[in-house]
Structure formats: C-alpha cells, structure tokens
mmCIF file of C-alpha atoms in Angstrom:
data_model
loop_
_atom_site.group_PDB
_atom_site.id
_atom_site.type_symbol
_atom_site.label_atom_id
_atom_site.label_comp_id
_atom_site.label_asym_id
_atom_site.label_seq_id
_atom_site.Cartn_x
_atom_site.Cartn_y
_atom_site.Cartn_z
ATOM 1 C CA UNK K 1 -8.666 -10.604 -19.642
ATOM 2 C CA UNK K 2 -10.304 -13.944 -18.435
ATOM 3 C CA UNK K 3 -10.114 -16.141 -15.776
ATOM 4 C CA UNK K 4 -9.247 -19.542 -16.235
ATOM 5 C CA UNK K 5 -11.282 -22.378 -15.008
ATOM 6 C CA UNK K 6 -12.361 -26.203 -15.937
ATOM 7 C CA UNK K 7 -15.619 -24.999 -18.159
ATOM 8 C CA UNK K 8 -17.797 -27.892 -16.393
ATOM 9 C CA UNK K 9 -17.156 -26.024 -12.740
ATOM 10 C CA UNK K 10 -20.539 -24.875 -11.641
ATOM 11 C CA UNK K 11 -19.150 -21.305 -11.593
ATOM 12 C CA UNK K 12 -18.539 -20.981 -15.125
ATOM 13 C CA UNK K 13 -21.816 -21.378 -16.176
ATOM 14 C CA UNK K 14 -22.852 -18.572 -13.662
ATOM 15 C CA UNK K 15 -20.147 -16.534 -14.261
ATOM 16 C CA UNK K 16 -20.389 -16.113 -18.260
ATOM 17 C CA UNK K 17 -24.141 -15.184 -17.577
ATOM 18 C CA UNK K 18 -23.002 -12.315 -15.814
ATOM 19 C CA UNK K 19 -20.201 -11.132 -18.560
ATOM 20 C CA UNK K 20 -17.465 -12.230 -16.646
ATOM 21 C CA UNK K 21 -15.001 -13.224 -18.890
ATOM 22 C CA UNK K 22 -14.070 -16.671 -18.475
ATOM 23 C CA UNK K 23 -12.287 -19.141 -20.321
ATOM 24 C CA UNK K 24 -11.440 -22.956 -20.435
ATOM 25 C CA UNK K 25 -7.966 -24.838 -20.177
ATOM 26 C CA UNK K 26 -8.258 -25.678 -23.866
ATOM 27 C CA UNK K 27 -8.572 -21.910 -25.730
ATOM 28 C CA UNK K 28 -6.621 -20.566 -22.641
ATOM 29 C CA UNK K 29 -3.078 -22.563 -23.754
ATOM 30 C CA UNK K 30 -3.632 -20.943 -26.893
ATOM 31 C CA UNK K 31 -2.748 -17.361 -25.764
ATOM 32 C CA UNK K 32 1.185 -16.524 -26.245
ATOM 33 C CA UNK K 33 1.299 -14.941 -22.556
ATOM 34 C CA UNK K 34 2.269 -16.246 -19.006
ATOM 35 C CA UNK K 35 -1.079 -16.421 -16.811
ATOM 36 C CA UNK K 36 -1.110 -15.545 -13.605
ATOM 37 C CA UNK K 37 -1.213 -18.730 -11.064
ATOM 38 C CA UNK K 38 -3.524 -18.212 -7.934
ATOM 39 C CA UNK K 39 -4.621 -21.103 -5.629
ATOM 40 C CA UNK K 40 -7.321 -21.021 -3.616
ATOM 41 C CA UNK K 41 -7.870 -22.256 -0.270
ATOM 42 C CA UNK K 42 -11.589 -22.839 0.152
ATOM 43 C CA UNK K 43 -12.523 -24.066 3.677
ATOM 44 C CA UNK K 44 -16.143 -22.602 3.356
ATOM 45 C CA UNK K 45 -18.609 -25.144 3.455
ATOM 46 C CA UNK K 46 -20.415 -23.560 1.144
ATOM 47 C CA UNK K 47 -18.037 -24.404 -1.986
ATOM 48 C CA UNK K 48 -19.670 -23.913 -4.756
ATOM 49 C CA UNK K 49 -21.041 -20.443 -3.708
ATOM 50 C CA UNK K 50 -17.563 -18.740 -2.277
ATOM 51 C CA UNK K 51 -15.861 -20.274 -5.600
ATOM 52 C CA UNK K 52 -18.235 -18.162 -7.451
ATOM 53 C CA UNK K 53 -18.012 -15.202 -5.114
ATOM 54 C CA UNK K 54 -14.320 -15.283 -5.577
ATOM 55 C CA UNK K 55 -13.718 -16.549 -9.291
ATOM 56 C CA UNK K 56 -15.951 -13.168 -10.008
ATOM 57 C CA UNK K 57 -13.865 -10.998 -8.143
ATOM 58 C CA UNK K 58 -10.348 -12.386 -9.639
ATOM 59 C CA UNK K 59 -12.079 -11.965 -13.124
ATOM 60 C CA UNK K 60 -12.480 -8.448 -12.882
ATOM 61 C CA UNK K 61 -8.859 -7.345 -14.399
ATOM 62 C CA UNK K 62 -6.512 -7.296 -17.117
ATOM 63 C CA UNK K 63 -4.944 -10.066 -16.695
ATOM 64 C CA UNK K 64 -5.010 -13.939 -17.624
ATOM 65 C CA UNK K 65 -5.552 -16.064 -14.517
ATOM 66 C CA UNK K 66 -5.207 -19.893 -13.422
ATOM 67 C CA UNK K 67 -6.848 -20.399 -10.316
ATOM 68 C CA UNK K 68 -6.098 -23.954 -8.439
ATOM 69 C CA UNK K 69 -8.602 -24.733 -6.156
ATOM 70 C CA UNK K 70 -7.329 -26.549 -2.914
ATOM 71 C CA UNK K 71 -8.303 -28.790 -0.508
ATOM 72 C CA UNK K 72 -7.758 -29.987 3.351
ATOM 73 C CA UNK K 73 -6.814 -33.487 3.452
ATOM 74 C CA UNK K 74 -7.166 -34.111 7.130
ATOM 75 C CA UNK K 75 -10.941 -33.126 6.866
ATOM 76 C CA UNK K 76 -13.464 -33.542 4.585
ATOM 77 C CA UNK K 77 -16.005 -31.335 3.321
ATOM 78 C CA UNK K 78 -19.648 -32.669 4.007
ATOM 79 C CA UNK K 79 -21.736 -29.535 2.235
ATOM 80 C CA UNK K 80 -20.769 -30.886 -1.692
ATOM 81 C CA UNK K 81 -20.473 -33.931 -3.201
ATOM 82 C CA UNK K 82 -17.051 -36.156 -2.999
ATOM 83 C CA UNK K 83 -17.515 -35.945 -6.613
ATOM 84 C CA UNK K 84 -17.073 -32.018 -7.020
ATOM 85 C CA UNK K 85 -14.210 -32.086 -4.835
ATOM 86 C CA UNK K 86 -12.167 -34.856 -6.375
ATOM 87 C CA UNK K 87 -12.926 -33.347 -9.623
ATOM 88 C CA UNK K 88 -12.029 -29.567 -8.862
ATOM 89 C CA UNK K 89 -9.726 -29.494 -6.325
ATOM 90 C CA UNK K 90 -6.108 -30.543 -5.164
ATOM 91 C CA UNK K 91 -4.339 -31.518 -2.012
ATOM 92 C CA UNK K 92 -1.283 -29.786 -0.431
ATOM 93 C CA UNK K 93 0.781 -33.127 -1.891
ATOM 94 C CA UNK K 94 -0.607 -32.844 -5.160
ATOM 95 C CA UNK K 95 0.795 -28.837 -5.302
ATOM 96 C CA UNK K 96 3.662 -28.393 -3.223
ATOM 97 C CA UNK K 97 6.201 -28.687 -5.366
ATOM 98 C CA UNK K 98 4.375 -25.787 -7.751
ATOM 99 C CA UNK K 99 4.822 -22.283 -7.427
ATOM 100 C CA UNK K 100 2.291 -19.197 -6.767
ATOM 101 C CA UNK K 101 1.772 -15.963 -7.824
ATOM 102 C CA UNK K 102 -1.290 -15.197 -5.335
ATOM 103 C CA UNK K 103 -2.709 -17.706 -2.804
ATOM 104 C CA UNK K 104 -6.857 -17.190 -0.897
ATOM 105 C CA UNK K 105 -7.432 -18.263 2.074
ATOM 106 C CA UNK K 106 -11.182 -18.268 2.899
ATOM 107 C CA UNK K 107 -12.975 -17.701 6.079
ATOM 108 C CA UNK K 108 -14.175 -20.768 7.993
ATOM 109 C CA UNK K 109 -17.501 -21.881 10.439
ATOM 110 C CA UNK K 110 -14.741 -22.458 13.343
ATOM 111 C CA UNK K 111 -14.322 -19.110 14.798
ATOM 112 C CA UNK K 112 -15.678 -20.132 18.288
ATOM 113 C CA UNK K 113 -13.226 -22.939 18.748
ATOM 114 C CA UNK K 114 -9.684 -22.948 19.644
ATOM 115 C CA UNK K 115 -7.499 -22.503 16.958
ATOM 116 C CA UNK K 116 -5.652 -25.916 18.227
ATOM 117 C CA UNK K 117 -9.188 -27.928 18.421
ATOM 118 C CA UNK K 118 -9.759 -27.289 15.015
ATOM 119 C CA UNK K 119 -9.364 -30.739 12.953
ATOM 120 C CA UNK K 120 -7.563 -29.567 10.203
ATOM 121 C CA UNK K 121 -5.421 -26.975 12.120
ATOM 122 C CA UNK K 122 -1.759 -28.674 11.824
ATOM 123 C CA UNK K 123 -2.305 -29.449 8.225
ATOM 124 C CA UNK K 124 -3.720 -25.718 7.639
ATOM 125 C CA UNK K 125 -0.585 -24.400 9.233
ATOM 126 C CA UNK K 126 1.796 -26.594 6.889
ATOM 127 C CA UNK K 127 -0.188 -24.824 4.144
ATOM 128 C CA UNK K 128 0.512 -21.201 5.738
ATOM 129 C CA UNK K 129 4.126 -21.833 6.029
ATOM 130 C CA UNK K 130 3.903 -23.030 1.888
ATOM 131 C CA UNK K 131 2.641 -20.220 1.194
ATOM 132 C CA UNK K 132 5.620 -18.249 2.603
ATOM 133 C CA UNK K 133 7.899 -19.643 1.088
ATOM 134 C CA UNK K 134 6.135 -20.573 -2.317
ATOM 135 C CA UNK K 135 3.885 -17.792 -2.901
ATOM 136 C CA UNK K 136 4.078 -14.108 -4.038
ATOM 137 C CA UNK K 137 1.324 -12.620 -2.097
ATOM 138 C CA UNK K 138 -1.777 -14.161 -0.243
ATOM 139 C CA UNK K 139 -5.334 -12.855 1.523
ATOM 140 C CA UNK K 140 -6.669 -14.497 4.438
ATOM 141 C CA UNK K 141 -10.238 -13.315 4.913
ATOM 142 C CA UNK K 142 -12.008 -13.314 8.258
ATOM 143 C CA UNK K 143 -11.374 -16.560 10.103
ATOM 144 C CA UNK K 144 -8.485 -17.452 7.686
ATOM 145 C CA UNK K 145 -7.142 -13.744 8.799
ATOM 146 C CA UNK K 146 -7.544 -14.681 12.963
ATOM 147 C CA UNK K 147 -5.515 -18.043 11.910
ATOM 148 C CA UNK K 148 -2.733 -16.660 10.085
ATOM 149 C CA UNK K 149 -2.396 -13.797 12.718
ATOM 150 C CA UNK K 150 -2.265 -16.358 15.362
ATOM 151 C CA UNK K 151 0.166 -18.752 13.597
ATOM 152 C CA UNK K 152 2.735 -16.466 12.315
ATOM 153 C CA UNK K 153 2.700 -13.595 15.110
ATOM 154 C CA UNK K 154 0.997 -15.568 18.160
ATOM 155 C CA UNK K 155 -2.089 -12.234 18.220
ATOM 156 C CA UNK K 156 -5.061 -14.250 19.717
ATOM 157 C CA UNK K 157 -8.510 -13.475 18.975
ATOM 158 C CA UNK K 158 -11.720 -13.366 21.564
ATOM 159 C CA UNK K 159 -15.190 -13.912 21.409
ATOM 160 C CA UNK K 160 -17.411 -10.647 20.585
ATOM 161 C CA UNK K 161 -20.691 -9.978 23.214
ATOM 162 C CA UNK K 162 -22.908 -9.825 20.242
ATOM 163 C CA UNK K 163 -22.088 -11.260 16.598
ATOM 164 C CA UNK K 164 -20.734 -8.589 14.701
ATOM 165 C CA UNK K 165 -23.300 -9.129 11.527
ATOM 166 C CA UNK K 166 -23.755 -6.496 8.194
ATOM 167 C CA UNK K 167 -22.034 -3.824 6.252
ATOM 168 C CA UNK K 168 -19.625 -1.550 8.203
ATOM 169 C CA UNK K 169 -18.037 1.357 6.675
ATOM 170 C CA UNK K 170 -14.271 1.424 6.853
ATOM 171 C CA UNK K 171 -11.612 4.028 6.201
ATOM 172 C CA UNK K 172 -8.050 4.180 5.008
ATOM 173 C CA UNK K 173 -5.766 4.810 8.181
ATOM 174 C CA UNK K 174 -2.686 5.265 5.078
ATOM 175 C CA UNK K 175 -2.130 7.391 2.688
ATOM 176 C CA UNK K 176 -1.472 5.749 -0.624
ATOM 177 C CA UNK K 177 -1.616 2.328 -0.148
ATOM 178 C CA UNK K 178 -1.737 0.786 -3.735
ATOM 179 C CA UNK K 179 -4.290 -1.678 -2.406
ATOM 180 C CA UNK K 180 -6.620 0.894 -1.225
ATOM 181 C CA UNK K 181 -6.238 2.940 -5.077
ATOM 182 C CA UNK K 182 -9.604 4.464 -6.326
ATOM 183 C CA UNK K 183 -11.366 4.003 -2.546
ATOM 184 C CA UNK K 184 -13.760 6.174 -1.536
ATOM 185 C CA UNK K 185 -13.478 7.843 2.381
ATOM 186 C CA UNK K 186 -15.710 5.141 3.347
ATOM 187 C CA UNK K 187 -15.884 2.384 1.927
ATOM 188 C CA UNK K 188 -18.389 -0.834 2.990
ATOM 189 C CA UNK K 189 -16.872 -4.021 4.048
ATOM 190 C CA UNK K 190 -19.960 -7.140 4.832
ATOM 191 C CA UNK K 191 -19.287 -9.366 8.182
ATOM 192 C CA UNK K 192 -20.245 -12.151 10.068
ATOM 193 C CA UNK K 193 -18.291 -13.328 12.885
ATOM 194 C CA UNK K 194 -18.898 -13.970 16.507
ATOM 195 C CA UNK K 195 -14.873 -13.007 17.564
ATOM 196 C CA UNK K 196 -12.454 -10.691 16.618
ATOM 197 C CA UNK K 197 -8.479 -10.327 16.767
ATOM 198 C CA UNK K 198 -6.702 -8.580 19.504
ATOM 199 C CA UNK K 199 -6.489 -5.396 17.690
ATOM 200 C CA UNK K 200 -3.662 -3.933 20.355
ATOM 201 C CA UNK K 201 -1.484 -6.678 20.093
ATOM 202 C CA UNK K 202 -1.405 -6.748 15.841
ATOM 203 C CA UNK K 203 -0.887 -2.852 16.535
ATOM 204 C CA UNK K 204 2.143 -3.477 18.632
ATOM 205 C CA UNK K 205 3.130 -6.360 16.126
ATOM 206 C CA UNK K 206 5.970 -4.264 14.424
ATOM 207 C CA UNK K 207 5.837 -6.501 11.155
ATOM 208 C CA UNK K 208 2.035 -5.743 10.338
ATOM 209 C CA UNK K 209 0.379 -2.534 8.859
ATOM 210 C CA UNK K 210 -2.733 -1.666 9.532
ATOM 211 C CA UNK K 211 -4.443 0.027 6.178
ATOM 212 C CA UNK K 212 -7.958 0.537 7.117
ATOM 213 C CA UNK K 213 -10.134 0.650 10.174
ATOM 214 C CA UNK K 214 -13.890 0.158 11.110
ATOM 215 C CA UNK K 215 -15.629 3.039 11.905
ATOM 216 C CA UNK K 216 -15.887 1.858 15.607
ATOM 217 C CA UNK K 217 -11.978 1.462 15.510
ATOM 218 C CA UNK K 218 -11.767 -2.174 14.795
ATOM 219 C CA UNK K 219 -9.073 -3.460 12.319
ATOM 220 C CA UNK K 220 -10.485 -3.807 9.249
ATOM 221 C CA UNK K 221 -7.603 -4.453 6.573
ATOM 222 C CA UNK K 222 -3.835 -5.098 7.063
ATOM 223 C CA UNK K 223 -0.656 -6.488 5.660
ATOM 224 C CA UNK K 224 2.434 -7.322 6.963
ATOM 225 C CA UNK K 225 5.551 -5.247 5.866
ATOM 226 C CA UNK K 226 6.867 -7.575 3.414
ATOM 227 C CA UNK K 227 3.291 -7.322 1.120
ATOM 228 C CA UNK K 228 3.465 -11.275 1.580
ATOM 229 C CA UNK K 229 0.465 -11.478 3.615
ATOM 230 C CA UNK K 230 -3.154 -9.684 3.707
ATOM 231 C CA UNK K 231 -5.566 -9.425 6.136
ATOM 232 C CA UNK K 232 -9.165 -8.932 5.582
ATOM 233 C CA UNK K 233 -10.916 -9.199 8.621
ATOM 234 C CA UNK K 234 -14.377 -8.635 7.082
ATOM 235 C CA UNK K 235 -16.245 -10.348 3.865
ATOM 236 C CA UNK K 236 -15.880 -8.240 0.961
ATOM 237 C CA UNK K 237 -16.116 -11.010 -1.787
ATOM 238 C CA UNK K 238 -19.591 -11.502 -0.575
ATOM 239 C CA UNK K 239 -22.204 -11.291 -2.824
ATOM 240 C CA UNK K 240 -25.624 -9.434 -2.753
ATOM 241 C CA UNK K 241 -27.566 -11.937 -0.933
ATOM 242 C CA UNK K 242 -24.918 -13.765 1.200
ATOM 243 C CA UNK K 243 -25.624 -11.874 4.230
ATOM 244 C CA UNK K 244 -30.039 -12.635 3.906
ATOM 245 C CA UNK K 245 -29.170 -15.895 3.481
ATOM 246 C CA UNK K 246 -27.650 -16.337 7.050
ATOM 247 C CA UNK K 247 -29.889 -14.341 8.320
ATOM 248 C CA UNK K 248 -32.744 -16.635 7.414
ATOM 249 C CA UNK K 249 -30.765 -19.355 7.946
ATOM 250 C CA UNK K 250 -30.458 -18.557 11.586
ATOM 251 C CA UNK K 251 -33.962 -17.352 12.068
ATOM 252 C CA UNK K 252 -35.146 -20.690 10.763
ATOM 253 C CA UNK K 253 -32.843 -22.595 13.039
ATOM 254 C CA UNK K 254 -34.381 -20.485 16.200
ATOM 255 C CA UNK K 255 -31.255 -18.332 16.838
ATOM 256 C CA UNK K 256 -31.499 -15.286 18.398
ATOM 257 C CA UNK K 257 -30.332 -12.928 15.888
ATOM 258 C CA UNK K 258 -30.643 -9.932 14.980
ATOM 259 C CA UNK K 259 -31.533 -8.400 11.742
ATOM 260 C CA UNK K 260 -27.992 -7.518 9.825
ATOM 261 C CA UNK K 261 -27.028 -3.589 10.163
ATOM 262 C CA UNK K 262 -26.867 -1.345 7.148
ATOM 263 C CA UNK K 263 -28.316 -3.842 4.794
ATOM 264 C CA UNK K 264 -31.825 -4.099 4.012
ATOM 265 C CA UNK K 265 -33.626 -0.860 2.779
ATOM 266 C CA UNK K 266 -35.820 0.131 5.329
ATOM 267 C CA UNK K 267 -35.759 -3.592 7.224
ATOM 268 C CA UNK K 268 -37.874 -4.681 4.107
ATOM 269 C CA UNK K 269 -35.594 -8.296 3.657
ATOM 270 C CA UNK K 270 -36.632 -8.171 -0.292
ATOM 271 C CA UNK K 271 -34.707 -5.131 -0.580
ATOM 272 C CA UNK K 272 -30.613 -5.188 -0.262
ATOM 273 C CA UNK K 273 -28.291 -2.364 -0.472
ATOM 274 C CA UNK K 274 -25.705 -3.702 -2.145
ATOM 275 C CA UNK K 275 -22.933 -0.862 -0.865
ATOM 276 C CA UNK K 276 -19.838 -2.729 -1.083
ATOM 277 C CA UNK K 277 -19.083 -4.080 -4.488
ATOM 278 C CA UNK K 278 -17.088 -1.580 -6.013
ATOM 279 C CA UNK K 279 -14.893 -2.090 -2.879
ATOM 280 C CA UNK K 280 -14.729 -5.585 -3.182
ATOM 281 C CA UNK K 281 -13.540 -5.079 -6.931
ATOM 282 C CA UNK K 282 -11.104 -2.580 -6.176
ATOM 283 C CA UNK K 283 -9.599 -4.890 -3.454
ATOM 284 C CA UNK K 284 -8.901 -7.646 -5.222
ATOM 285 C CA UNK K 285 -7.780 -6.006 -9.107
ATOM 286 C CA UNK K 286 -5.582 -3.388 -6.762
ATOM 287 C CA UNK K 287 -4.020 -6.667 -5.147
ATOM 288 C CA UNK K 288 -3.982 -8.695 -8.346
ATOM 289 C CA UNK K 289 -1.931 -5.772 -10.061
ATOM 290 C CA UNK K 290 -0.021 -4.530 -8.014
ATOM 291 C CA UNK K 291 0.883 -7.268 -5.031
ATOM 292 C CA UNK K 292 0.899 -9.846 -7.292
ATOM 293 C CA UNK K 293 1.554 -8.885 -10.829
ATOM 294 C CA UNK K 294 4.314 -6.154 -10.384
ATOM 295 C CA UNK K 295 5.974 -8.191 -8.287
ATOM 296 C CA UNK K 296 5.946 -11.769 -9.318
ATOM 297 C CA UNK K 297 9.061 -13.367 -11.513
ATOM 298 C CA UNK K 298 8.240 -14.016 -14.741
ATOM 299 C CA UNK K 299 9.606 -17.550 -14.298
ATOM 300 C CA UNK K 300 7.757 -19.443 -11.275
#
C-alpha cells in the first residue's frame, strides 16, 4: 500500500524511481479506507535527505499512510530553502488540535550541548508531551532518543572518548518482541554520535524495556512499558551512502576522524556494505503494524 505525500515533495520523485509506492493527496482520497496518520518531526538539517530516508522506510508495508511533516517554530532551519519548509511542513499550532497514529522524531547536530542550551529545547519538549497525550506510538532516533529519555525519565547522557561512527551489530536481549519479528541474531544498526545515554540509569528506569543491545553492551533499542515510546539509539533509516558522506564531510573540514567501522569493503570508500537494510525495514513495518496499526482507534 502507498505512502501518501504532496507529489511536488522532492522525495516523491526519488522515491517512485525506486518502486516505492507512493501516491498524491488527490488519487489517495479516492480509496474507501482510513489511512494511517504519522507526523514527522524532522530536526535534521539535512531535510530533504532524512525525509527521503524515512518516507522509504514508512512505504515499505501494507498499509495507506499520511505522513505530516513538522516543524520547530522557535528555530529555523538554515540547510533548505524557507520555501520548502513553508510549503511542506507544519508548526506545533497548526497540528495540535489533530490526532496521531505514529509520531518520528529525528536525530539532531546538538548532541554535544546541554539539553537546556539547545534553542528549540522548551518548544521540543511541548511537542514530547503532545505526543503523549495525542499520539499512538512514536520513535525517537539517536539524539531525539537522549532527549526524550532525559525529558520524561531525567536519564542523562555523556560525551563518548571517541565518536562512536559505523555499523554495529546488535542483538535481541527479548524474546518475542513484535518489533524485533523476522530479525536475524545480529542484526546491523549505522551510528554517528559523539555521546551516549546512561545505560545503568534507563536499566534501573522501571518504566523502560530494553529490546536489543550492542555487541559491546550498549543500549541499542528500547521502549517504555506502555509501547508509547521507542528508542533507537542508533541510525537505522540511514541510507547506503549516509555514513561516506560524513565521513568525507569531516575529512574535508580537517577533523580528525577516523574511517567508519564495518562499512567499506576492504577500506576501499567506493565500496559500501550495505548490512543493515533489511533491519531498518523490519523496524519500522514491525512498528507500523503492530505498535501502531493494531492498536490505534479507528476514529482519531
């Protein structure tokens, strides 16, 4: 079934190339069924790439979806046009009186300053709390994660001694979690980050479970005990090239970094193993179905 989105987004274009199945506002109110309503929280700067990254994932299933892209109004983006973001996205005014089946909440380029320092913070917190009381189900991913930890349980996060950058395999600490259906024993999650949360303290947190750890022990995936909130604390929706972009990125800024682990084939930077996308898929359909879907009302 298809995802629904404006047709003149940059993603649909993209998306239709790669047999995603996509559809506009106009044929989609011509189906007799209720869609599913996910909003997206987008605080990457790059926009127009994580909309893509994520639109593909959330098109992978059986069902019909209307995504709602959303905005911060207390900062601007400065990476895409005014133009893009007036035309695609809302404000927390413009949609808090709506209801959600699933709500996103991306990863942001602010993990090395205080959670309080950050200039959208209060606003991103009034968002949080929406989404607990207006939402079915939502995934914070990486930074988003650390923020949502912090703000509804107080568990901190710290910087790392060395950026925590590549694929890391990851295994179910559960048995028979429906979000972790169909996974493999190991299964590849991408990151980037320079911190990390304070794994003892969500451990001790009696309203979270863990589902999945790092092979080195670290948290990779949890939820809290409700199924209201999940926590990836890695980068599954990225895509193949996401992680040799920063790479370069960083080399040609003069950073000291080093090449990402368990990545390129033999070091050779033309050449990416591409390990983690059935994950990725599985992920999100699992969470689509049966977080969301199952769940949900029928009337919002």
């Amino acid at each position: 079934m298809p995802i629904v989105i404006p047709h003149d987004l940059p993603a649909f274009a993209g998306l239709r190339e790669e047999n995603i199945f996509v559809m506009d506002h106009e044929r989609a109110v011509r189906q007799d069924i209720r869609p599913i309503e996910i909003a997206i929280l987008n605080l990457m700067p790059t926009k127009e790439t994580t909309e893509t990254q994520l639109l593909r994932l959330l098109g992978n299933s059986s069902l019909q979806v209307n995504v709602t892209l959303i905005k911060t109004s207390s900062y601007a983006a400065t990476h895409v046009s005014g133009e893009h973001m007036e035309k695609f996205y809302k404000s927390l005014d413009e949609v808090c009186e709506m209801k959600f089946d699933g709500m996103i909440v991306t990863g942001a380029p602010v993990e090395t300053i205080p959670f309080e320092d950050v200039k959208y913070w209060k606003e991103l917190t009034t968002i949080m709390d929406f989404a607990q009381s207006s939402v079915t189900s939502t995934i914070y991913i990486c930074w988003g994660a650390q923020a949502a930890l912090y703000h509804k349980f107080g568990i901190k996060k710290f910087g790392l001694d060395k950026k925590m950058f590549g694929v890391y395999g990851a295994h179910a600490v559960v048995q028979n979690d429906l979000l972790l259906k169909g996974m493999d024993d190991v299964f590849y999650i991408p990151n980037s980050r320079h911190t990390a949360i304070d794994d003892e303290a969500l451990r001790r947190c009696g309203q979270i479970q863990v589902l999945a750890e790092y092979e080195d022990g670290g948290v990779a995936i949890a939820k809290t005990s409700d199924n209201r909130s999940f926590f990836f604390t890695g980068h599954s929706e990225y895509d193949r090239y996401t992680l040799k972009n920063e790479y370069l990125r960083d080399l040609n800024k003069g950073l000291d970094i080093d090449m990402p682990i368990n990545y390129f084939v033999d070091g050779n930077i033309d050449s990416v193993d591409m390990k983690w996308k059935s994950t990725a898929n599985l992920l999100f359909y699992n969470w689509l179905n049966y977080y969301v879907y199952q769940v949900t009302p029928y009337e919002l």
